[in-house]
PDB file of C-alpha atoms in Angstrom:
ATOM      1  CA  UNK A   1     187.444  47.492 136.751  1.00 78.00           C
ATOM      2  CA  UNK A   2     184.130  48.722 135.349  1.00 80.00           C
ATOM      3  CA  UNK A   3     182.336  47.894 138.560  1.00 85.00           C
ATOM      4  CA  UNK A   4     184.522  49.509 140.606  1.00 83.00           C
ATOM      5  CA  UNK A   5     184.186  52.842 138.454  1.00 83.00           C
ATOM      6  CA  UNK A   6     180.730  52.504 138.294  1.00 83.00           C
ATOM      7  CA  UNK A   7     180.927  52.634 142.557  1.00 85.00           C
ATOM      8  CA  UNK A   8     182.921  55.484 142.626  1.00 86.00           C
ATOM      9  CA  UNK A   9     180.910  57.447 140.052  1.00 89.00           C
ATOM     10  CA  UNK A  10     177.475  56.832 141.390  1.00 89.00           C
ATOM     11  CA  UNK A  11     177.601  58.251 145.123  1.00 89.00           C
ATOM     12  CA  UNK A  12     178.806  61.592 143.115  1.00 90.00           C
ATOM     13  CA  UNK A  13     176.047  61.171 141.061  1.00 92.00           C
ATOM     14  CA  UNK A  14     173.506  60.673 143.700  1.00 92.00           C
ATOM     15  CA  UNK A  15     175.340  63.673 145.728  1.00 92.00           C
ATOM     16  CA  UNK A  16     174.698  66.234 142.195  1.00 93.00           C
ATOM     17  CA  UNK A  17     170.846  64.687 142.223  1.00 94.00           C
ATOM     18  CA  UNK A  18     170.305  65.795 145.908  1.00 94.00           C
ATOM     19  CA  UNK A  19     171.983  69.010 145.409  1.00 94.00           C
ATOM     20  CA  UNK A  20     170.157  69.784 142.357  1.00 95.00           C
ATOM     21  CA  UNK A  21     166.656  68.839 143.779  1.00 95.00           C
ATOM     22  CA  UNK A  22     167.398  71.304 147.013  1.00 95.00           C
ATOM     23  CA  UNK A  23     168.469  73.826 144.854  1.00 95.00           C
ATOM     24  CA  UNK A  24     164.927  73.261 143.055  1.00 96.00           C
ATOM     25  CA  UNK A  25     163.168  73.575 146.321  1.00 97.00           C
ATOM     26  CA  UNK A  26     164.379  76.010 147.119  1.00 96.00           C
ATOM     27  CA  UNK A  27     163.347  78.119 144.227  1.00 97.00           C
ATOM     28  CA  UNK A  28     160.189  76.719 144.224  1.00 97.00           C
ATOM     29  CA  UNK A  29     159.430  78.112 148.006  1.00 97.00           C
ATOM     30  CA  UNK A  30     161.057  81.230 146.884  1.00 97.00           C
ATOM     31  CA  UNK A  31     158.428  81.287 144.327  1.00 98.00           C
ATOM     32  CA  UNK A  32     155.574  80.205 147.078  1.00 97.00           C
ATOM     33  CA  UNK A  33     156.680  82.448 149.243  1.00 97.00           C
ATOM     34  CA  UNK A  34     156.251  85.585 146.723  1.00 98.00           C
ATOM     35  CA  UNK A  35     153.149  84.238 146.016  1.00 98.00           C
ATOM     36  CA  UNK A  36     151.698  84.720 149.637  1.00 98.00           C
ATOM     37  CA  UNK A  37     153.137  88.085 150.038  1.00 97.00           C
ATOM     38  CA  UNK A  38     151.303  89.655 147.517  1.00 98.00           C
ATOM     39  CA  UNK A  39     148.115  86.977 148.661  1.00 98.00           C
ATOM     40  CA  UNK A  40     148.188  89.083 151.992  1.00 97.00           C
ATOM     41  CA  UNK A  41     148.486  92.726 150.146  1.00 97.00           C
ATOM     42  CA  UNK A  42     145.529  91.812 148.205  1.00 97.00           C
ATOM     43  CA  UNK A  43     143.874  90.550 151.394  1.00 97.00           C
ATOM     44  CA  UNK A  44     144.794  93.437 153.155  1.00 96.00           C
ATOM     45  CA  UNK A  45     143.202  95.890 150.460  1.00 97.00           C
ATOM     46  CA  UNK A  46     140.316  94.246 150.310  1.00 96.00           C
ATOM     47  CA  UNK A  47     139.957  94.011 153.791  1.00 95.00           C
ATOM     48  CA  UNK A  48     140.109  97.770 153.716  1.00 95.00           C
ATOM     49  CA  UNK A  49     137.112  98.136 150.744  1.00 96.00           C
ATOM     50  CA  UNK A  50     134.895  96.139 152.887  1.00 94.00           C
ATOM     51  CA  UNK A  51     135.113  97.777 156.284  1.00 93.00           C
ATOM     52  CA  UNK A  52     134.549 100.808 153.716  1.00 94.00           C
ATOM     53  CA  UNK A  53     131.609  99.133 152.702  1.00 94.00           C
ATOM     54  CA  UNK A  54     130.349  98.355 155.646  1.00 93.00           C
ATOM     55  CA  UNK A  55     131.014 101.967 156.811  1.00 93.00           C
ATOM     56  CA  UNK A  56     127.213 102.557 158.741  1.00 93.00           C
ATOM     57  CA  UNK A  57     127.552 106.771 157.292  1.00 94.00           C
ATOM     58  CA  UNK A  58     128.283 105.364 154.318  1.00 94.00           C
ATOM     59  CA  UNK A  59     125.296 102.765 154.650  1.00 94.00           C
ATOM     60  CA  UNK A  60     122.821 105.440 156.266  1.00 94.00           C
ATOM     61  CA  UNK A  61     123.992 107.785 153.253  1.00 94.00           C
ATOM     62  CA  UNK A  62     122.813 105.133 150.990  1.00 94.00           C
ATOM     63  CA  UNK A  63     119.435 104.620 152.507  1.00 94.00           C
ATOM     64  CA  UNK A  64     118.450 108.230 152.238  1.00 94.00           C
ATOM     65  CA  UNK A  65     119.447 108.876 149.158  1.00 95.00           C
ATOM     66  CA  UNK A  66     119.300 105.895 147.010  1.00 95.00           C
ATOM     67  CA  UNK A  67     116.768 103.915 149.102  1.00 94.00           C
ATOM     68  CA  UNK A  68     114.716 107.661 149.899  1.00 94.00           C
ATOM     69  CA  UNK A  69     114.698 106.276 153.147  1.00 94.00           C
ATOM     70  CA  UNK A  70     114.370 108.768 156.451  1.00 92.00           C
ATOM     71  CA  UNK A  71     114.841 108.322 159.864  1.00 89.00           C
ATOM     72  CA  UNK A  72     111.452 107.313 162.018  1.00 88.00           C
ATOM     73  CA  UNK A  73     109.311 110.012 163.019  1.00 90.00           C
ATOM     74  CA  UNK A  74     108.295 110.476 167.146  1.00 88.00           C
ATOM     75  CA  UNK A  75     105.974 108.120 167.885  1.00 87.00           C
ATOM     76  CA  UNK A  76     106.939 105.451 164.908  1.00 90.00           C
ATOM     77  CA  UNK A  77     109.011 103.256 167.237  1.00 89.00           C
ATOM     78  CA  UNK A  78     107.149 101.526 169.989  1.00 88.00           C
ATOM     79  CA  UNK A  79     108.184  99.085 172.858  1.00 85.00           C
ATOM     80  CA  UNK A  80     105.709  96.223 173.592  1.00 84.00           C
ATOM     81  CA  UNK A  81     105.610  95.257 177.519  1.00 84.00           C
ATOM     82  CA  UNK A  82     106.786  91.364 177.686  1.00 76.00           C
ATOM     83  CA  UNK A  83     104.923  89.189 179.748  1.00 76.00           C
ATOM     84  CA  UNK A  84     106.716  87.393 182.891  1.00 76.00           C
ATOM     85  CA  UNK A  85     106.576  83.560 181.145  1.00 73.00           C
ATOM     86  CA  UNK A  86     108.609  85.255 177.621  1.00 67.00           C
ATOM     87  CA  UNK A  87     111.036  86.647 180.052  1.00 69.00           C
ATOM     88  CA  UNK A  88     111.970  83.926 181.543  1.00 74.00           C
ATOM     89  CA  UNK A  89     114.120  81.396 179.614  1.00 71.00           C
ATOM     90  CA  UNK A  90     115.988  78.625 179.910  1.00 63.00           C
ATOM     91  CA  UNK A  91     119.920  78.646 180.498  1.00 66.00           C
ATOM     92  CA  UNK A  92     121.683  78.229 176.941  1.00 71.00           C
ATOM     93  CA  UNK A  93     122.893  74.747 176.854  1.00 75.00           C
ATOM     94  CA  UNK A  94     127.297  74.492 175.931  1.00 77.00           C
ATOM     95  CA  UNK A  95     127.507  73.822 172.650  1.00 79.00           C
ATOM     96  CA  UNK A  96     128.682  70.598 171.318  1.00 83.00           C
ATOM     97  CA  UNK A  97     130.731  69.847 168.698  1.00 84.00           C
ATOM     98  CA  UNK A  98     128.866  69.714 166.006  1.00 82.00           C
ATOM     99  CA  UNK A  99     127.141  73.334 166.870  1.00 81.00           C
ATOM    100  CA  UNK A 100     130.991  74.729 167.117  1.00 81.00           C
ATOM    101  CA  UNK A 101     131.688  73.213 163.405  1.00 80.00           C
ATOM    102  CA  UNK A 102     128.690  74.678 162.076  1.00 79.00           C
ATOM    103  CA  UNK A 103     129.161  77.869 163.896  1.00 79.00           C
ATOM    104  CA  UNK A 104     132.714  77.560 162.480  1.00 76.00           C
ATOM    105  CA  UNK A 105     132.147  77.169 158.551  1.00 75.00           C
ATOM    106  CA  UNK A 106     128.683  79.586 158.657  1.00 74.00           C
ATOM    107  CA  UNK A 107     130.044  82.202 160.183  1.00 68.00           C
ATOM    108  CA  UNK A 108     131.080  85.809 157.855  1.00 60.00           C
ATOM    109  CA  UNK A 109     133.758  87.381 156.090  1.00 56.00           C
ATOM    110  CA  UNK A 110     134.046  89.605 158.735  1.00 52.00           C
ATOM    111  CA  UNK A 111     134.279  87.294 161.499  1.00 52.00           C
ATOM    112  CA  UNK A 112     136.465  85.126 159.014  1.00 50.00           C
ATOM    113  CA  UNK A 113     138.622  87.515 158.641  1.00 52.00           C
ATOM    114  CA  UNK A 114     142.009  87.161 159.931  1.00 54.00           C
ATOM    115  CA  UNK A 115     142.436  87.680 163.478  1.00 54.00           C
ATOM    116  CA  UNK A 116     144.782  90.619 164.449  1.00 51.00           C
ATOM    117  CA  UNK A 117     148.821  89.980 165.352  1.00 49.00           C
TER     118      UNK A 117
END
């Protein structure tokens, strides 16, 4: 008698464990999910302060006045004639896989950043 109300009890115990663990991950990619939503808004604003950053007025306004820096005078930039062996060069080899990984995991935050939907 004990056996066979131990068999009927236990698949409605297994069936309340099931349920109960769904019901837990559920909440816990509820949770996850909140998470990367406000993960992207804070991505998203600082996205926007480093394109600021990176803003060349903002840059060039630097340079003059905290750098004192000034724009080159005529005659302060000069072009140097190449010679006909530097301008010729060999055809860029296809990268291999190894060049592509490194490529990959050097490259910067701005070409890291996410790539538009």
């Amino acid at each position: 008698m004990l056996t066979v109300a131990a068999l009927a009890v236990l698949p409605f115990i297994a069936y309340v464990a099931a349920v109960s663990n769904v019901a837990h991950i559920g909440y816990h990619l509820y949770q996850l999910t909140q998470e990367i939503a406000v993960l992207e808004s804070e991505h998203e604003r600082l996205q926007a302060i480093v394109s600021s950053l990176r803003a060349p007025e903002r840059i060039e306004r630097l340079a003059v006045t905290r750098l004192r820096l000034q724009p080159p005078r005529v005659g302060q930039i000069a072009a140097l004639p190449l010679s006909p062996i530097a301008m010729r060069h060999a055809p860029p080899r296809p990268l291999g896989l190894w060049d592509r990984l490194g490529a990959y995991f050097h490259r910067s935050e701005a070409a890291a950043a996410e790539s538009p939907r």
